Tab-separated table of N, CA and C in Angstrom:
chain	number	residue	atom	x	y	z
A	1	MET	N	0.841	-1.191	0.000
A	1	MET	CA	0.000	0.000	0.000
A	1	MET	C	0.882	1.250	0.000
A	2	ALA	N	0.300	2.366	-0.369
A	2	ALA	CA	1.044	3.615	-0.489
A	2	ALA	C	1.470	4.132	0.886
A	3	ASN	N	2.679	4.665	0.940
A	3	ASN	CA	3.214	5.169	2.200
A	3	ASN	C	3.234	6.688	2.277
A	4	HIS	N	3.132	7.355	1.147
A	4	HIS	CA	3.221	8.808	1.134
A	4	HIS	C	1.858	9.421	0.861
A	5	GLN	N	1.670	10.612	1.388
A	5	GLN	CA	0.405	11.327	1.216
A	5	GLN	C	0.116	11.569	-0.263
A	6	SER	N	1.158	11.923	-1.027
A	6	SER	CA	0.969	12.204	-2.452
A	6	SER	C	0.567	10.944	-3.209
A	7	ALA	N	1.117	9.788	-2.791
A	7	ALA	CA	0.753	8.529	-3.451
A	7	ALA	C	-0.690	8.155	-3.146
A	8	ILE	N	-1.122	8.408	-1.925
A	8	ILE	CA	-2.510	8.120	-1.539
A	8	ILE	C	-3.461	9.004	-2.341
A	9	LYS	N	-3.092	10.280	-2.480
A	9	LYS	CA	-3.921	11.205	-3.259
A	9	LYS	C	-3.962	10.792	-4.728
A	10	ARG	N	-2.817	10.366	-5.260
A	10	ARG	CA	-2.758	9.944	-6.662
A	10	ARG	C	-3.662	8.740	-6.901
A	11	ILE	N	-3.713	7.819	-5.950
A	11	ILE	CA	-4.596	6.651	-6.064
A	11	ILE	C	-6.058	7.099	-6.115
A	12	ARG	N	-6.416	8.036	-5.248
A	12	ARG	CA	-7.785	8.569	-5.242
A	12	ARG	C	-8.119	9.231	-6.574
A	13	GLN	N	-7.196	10.033	-7.069
A	13	GLN	CA	-7.431	10.752	-8.324
A	13	GLN	C	-7.577	9.799	-9.503
A	14	SER	N	-6.697	8.815	-9.567
A	14	SER	CA	-6.737	7.910	-10.712
A	14	SER	C	-8.004	7.059	-10.692
A	15	GLU	N	-8.468	6.680	-9.524
A	15	GLU	CA	-9.716	5.910	-9.430
A	15	GLU	C	-10.910	6.750	-9.877
A	16	ALA	N	-10.940	8.013	-9.454
A	16	ALA	CA	-12.035	8.903	-9.846
A	16	ALA	C	-12.028	9.121	-11.354
A	17	ARG	N	-10.838	9.310	-11.934
A	17	ARG	CA	-10.742	9.511	-13.386
A	17	ARG	C	-11.134	8.259	-14.145
A	18	ARG	N	-10.745	7.098	-13.608
A	18	ARG	CA	-11.077	5.837	-14.260
A	18	ARG	C	-12.587	5.655	-14.347
A	19	VAL	N	-13.283	5.932	-13.249
A	19	VAL	CA	-14.746	5.797	-13.235
A	19	VAL	C	-15.387	6.802	-14.190
A	20	HIS	N	-14.888	8.018	-14.180
A	20	HIS	CA	-15.404	9.076	-15.058
A	20	HIS	C	-15.218	8.700	-16.524
A	21	ASN	N	-14.002	8.261	-16.884
A	21	ASN	CA	-13.709	7.897	-18.271
A	21	ASN	C	-14.510	6.684	-18.702
A	22	LYS	N	-14.685	5.723	-17.808
A	22	LYS	CA	-15.442	4.519	-18.125
A	22	LYS	C	-16.894	4.870	-18.453
A	23	TYR	N	-17.475	5.789	-17.690
A	23	TYR	CA	-18.858	6.212	-17.931
A	23	TYR	C	-18.997	6.836	-19.316
A	24	TYR	N	-18.120	7.768	-19.653
A	24	TYR	CA	-18.238	8.464	-20.933
A	24	TYR	C	-17.919	7.558	-22.112
A	25	ALA	N	-16.968	6.648	-21.946
A	25	ALA	CA	-16.654	5.709	-23.023
A	25	ALA	C	-17.826	4.771	-23.271
A	26	LYS	N	-18.472	4.317	-22.210
A	26	LYS	CA	-19.624	3.422	-22.341
A	26	LYS	C	-20.792	4.161	-22.995
A	27	THR	N	-21.003	5.405	-22.613
A	27	THR	CA	-22.068	6.211	-23.209
A	27	THR	C	-21.834	6.382	-24.711
A	28	ALA	N	-20.591	6.624	-25.088
A	28	ALA	CA	-20.255	6.778	-26.508
A	28	ALA	C	-20.468	5.473	-27.260
A	29	ARG	N	-20.072	4.344	-26.663
A	29	ARG	CA	-20.271	3.047	-27.317
A	29	ARG	C	-21.750	2.782	-27.543
A	30	ASN	N	-22.580	3.133	-26.567
A	30	ASN	CA	-24.019	2.938	-26.724
A	30	ASN	C	-24.579	3.834	-27.829
A	31	ALA	N	-24.099	5.063	-27.909
A	31	ALA	CA	-24.558	5.983	-28.955
A	31	ALA	C	-24.176	5.457	-30.331
A	32	VAL	N	-22.959	4.946	-30.466
A	32	VAL	CA	-22.500	4.380	-31.740
A	32	VAL	C	-23.353	3.161	-32.091
A	33	ARG	N	-23.614	2.315	-31.108
A	33	ARG	CA	-24.425	1.114	-31.331
A	33	ARG	C	-25.839	1.485	-31.790
A	34	ASN	N	-26.417	2.499	-31.155
A	34	ASN	CA	-27.770	2.940	-31.538
A	34	ASN	C	-27.789	3.484	-32.958
A	35	LEU	N	-26.760	4.237	-33.324
A	35	LEU	CA	-26.702	4.799	-34.672
A	35	LEU	C	-26.531	3.697	-35.716
A	36	ARG	N	-25.702	2.704	-35.412
A	36	ARG	CA	-25.517	1.595	-36.348
A	36	ARG	C	-26.789	0.778	-36.516
A	37	ALA	N	-27.591	0.704	-35.459
A	37	ALA	CA	-28.817	-0.083	-35.512
A	37	ALA	C	-29.947	0.655	-36.226
A	38	THR	N	-29.798	1.956	-36.418
A	38	THR	CA	-30.834	2.751	-37.055
A	38	THR	C	-30.913	2.424	-38.541
A	39	THR	N	-32.128	2.184	-39.023
A	39	THR	CA	-32.327	1.901	-40.438
A	39	THR	C	-33.013	3.059	-41.157
A	40	ASP	N	-33.505	4.029	-40.397
A	40	ASP	CA	-34.185	5.188	-40.976
A	40	ASP	C	-33.145	6.269	-41.305
A	41	LYS	N	-33.102	6.663	-42.573
A	41	LYS	CA	-32.099	7.623	-43.051
A	41	LYS	C	-32.229	8.968	-42.325
A	42	GLU	N	-33.459	9.429	-42.147
A	42	GLU	CA	-33.678	10.738	-41.535
A	42	GLU	C	-33.211	10.759	-40.078
A	43	ALA	N	-33.566	9.717	-39.340
A	43	ALA	CA	-33.172	9.632	-37.931
A	43	ALA	C	-31.659	9.495	-37.802
A	44	ALA	N	-31.068	8.717	-38.690
A	44	ALA	CA	-29.619	8.531	-38.655
A	44	ALA	C	-28.888	9.835	-38.989
A	45	SER	N	-29.405	10.583	-39.943
A	45	SER	CA	-28.788	11.862	-40.307
A	45	SER	C	-28.876	12.857	-39.164
A	46	GLU	N	-29.928	12.741	-38.377
A	46	GLU	CA	-30.097	13.624	-37.232
A	46	GLU	C	-29.155	13.224	-36.095
A	47	LEU	N	-28.928	11.928	-35.930
A	47	LEU	CA	-28.077	11.419	-34.856
A	47	LEU	C	-26.584	11.590	-35.139
A	48	LEU	N	-26.201	11.526	-36.402
A	48	LEU	CA	-24.780	11.521	-36.763
A	48	LEU	C	-23.994	12.711	-36.210
A	49	PRO	N	-24.461	13.956	-36.331
A	49	PRO	CA	-23.668	15.073	-35.795
A	49	PRO	C	-23.488	15.001	-34.279
A	50	LYS	N	-24.505	14.511	-33.574
A	50	LYS	CA	-24.397	14.412	-32.120
A	50	LYS	C	-23.356	13.376	-31.718
A	51	VAL	N	-23.385	12.231	-32.393
A	51	VAL	CA	-22.421	11.169	-32.081
A	51	VAL	C	-21.012	11.608	-32.473
A	52	THR	N	-20.889	12.283	-33.601
A	52	THR	CA	-19.594	12.779	-34.054
A	52	THR	C	-19.002	13.763	-33.044
A	53	ALA	N	-19.833	14.668	-32.567
A	53	ALA	CA	-19.370	15.646	-31.575
A	53	ALA	C	-18.942	14.945	-30.292
A	54	MET	N	-19.701	13.930	-29.887
A	54	MET	CA	-19.364	13.180	-28.682
A	54	MET	C	-17.995	12.496	-28.831
A	55	LEU	N	-17.768	11.880	-29.985
A	55	LEU	CA	-16.489	11.207	-30.227
A	55	LEU	C	-15.332	12.207	-30.259
A	56	ASP	N	-15.561	13.366	-30.866
A	56	ASP	CA	-14.519	14.393	-30.915
A	56	ASP	C	-14.141	14.868	-29.518
A	57	LYS	N	-15.148	15.077	-28.671
A	57	LYS	CA	-14.872	15.536	-27.308
A	57	LYS	C	-14.109	14.490	-26.517
A	58	LEU	N	-14.474	13.224	-26.688
A	58	LEU	CA	-13.778	12.159	-25.969
A	58	LEU	C	-12.333	12.024	-26.451
A	59	ALA	N	-12.110	12.218	-27.737
A	59	ALA	CA	-10.746	12.152	-28.260
A	59	ALA	C	-9.929	13.341	-27.751
A	60	LYS	N	-10.574	14.474	-27.627
A	60	LYS	CA	-9.884	15.680	-27.178
A	60	LYS	C	-9.370	15.536	-25.740
A	61	ILE	N	-10.141	14.872	-24.890
A	61	ILE	CA	-9.729	14.711	-23.488
A	61	ILE	C	-9.088	13.344	-23.239
A	62	ASN	N	-8.702	12.662	-24.330
A	62	ASN	CA	-7.955	11.408	-24.277
A	62	ASN	C	-8.686	10.262	-23.580
A	63	VAL	N	-10.004	10.235	-23.666
A	63	VAL	CA	-10.735	9.065	-23.184
A	63	VAL	C	-10.613	7.959	-24.219
A	64	ILE	N	-10.696	8.341	-25.500
A	64	ILE	CA	-10.413	7.404	-26.585
A	64	ILE	C	-9.333	8.031	-27.461
A	65	HIS	N	-8.653	7.208	-28.224
A	65	HIS	CA	-7.582	7.698	-29.092
A	65	HIS	C	-8.176	8.474	-30.264
A	66	LYS	N	-7.468	9.489	-30.732
A	66	LYS	CA	-7.979	10.331	-31.811
A	66	LYS	C	-8.184	9.545	-33.103
A	67	ASN	N	-7.322	8.550	-33.370
A	67	ASN	CA	-7.497	7.750	-34.576
A	67	ASN	C	-8.710	6.834	-34.471
A	68	LYS	N	-8.982	6.339	-33.278
A	68	LYS	CA	-10.175	5.517	-33.075
A	68	LYS	C	-11.423	6.353	-33.325
A	69	ALA	N	-11.430	7.581	-32.836
A	69	ALA	CA	-12.567	8.471	-33.065
A	69	ALA	C	-12.734	8.728	-34.561
A	70	ALA	N	-11.629	8.958	-35.260
A	70	ALA	CA	-11.692	9.220	-36.698
A	70	ALA	C	-12.221	8.003	-37.450
A	71	ASN	N	-11.753	6.805	-37.063
A	71	ASN	CA	-12.218	5.581	-37.720
A	71	ASN	C	-13.706	5.355	-37.483
A	72	LEU	N	-14.157	5.576	-36.259
A	72	LEU	CA	-15.577	5.400	-35.945
A	72	LEU	C	-16.424	6.399	-36.734
A	73	LYS	N	-15.985	7.654	-36.780
A	73	LYS	CA	-16.744	8.674	-37.501
A	73	LYS	C	-16.835	8.339	-38.985
A	74	SER	N	-15.753	7.856	-39.553
A	74	SER	CA	-15.738	7.484	-40.966
A	74	SER	C	-16.717	6.343	-41.247
A	75	LYS	N	-16.662	5.313	-40.413
A	75	LYS	CA	-17.564	4.174	-40.577
A	75	LYS	C	-19.020	4.586	-40.446
A	76	LEU	N	-19.297	5.427	-39.448
A	76	LEU	CA	-20.667	5.850	-39.222
A	76	LEU	C	-21.180	6.723	-40.358
A	77	ALA	N	-20.327	7.591	-40.890
A	77	ALA	CA	-20.730	8.440	-42.001
A	77	ALA	C	-21.042	7.599	-43.238
A	78	SER	N	-20.226	6.590	-43.493
A	78	SER	CA	-20.495	5.739	-44.661
A	78	SER	C	-21.761	4.910	-44.439
A	79	HIS	N	-22.018	4.522	-43.194
A	79	HIS	CA	-23.251	3.785	-42.885
A	79	HIS	C	-24.478	4.656	-43.161
A	80	VAL	N	-24.425	5.902	-42.716
A	80	VAL	CA	-25.560	6.818	-42.906
A	80	VAL	C	-25.746	7.120	-44.390
A	81	ASN	N	-24.657	7.287	-45.130
A	81	ASN	CA	-24.761	7.573	-46.561
A	81	ASN	C	-25.316	6.388	-47.344
A	82	ALA	N	-25.056	5.191	-46.843
A	82	ALA	CA	-25.525	3.992	-47.534
A	82	ALA	C	-27.025	3.750	-47.329
A	83	LEU	N	-27.590	4.383	-46.319
A	83	LEU	CA	-29.037	4.168	-46.051
A	83	LEU	C	-29.899	4.756	-47.159
């Protein structure tokens, strides 16, 4: 176990960040899943900008990698265009 005050604080901080990041990553995965499951072109076109913005924000704060966000956005855009 940690012996220094700074190490104890770092453990607290990293646990809080882990829970926070896990929540937002899971929310983004659900949004992507919902968009992929959508078969209505109009609804998908309405959802795409929101999901794209969500992925961009997560990439910006390093919850997900920027290339992963770019790959997901590309796939989702081609899915919506194919509808």
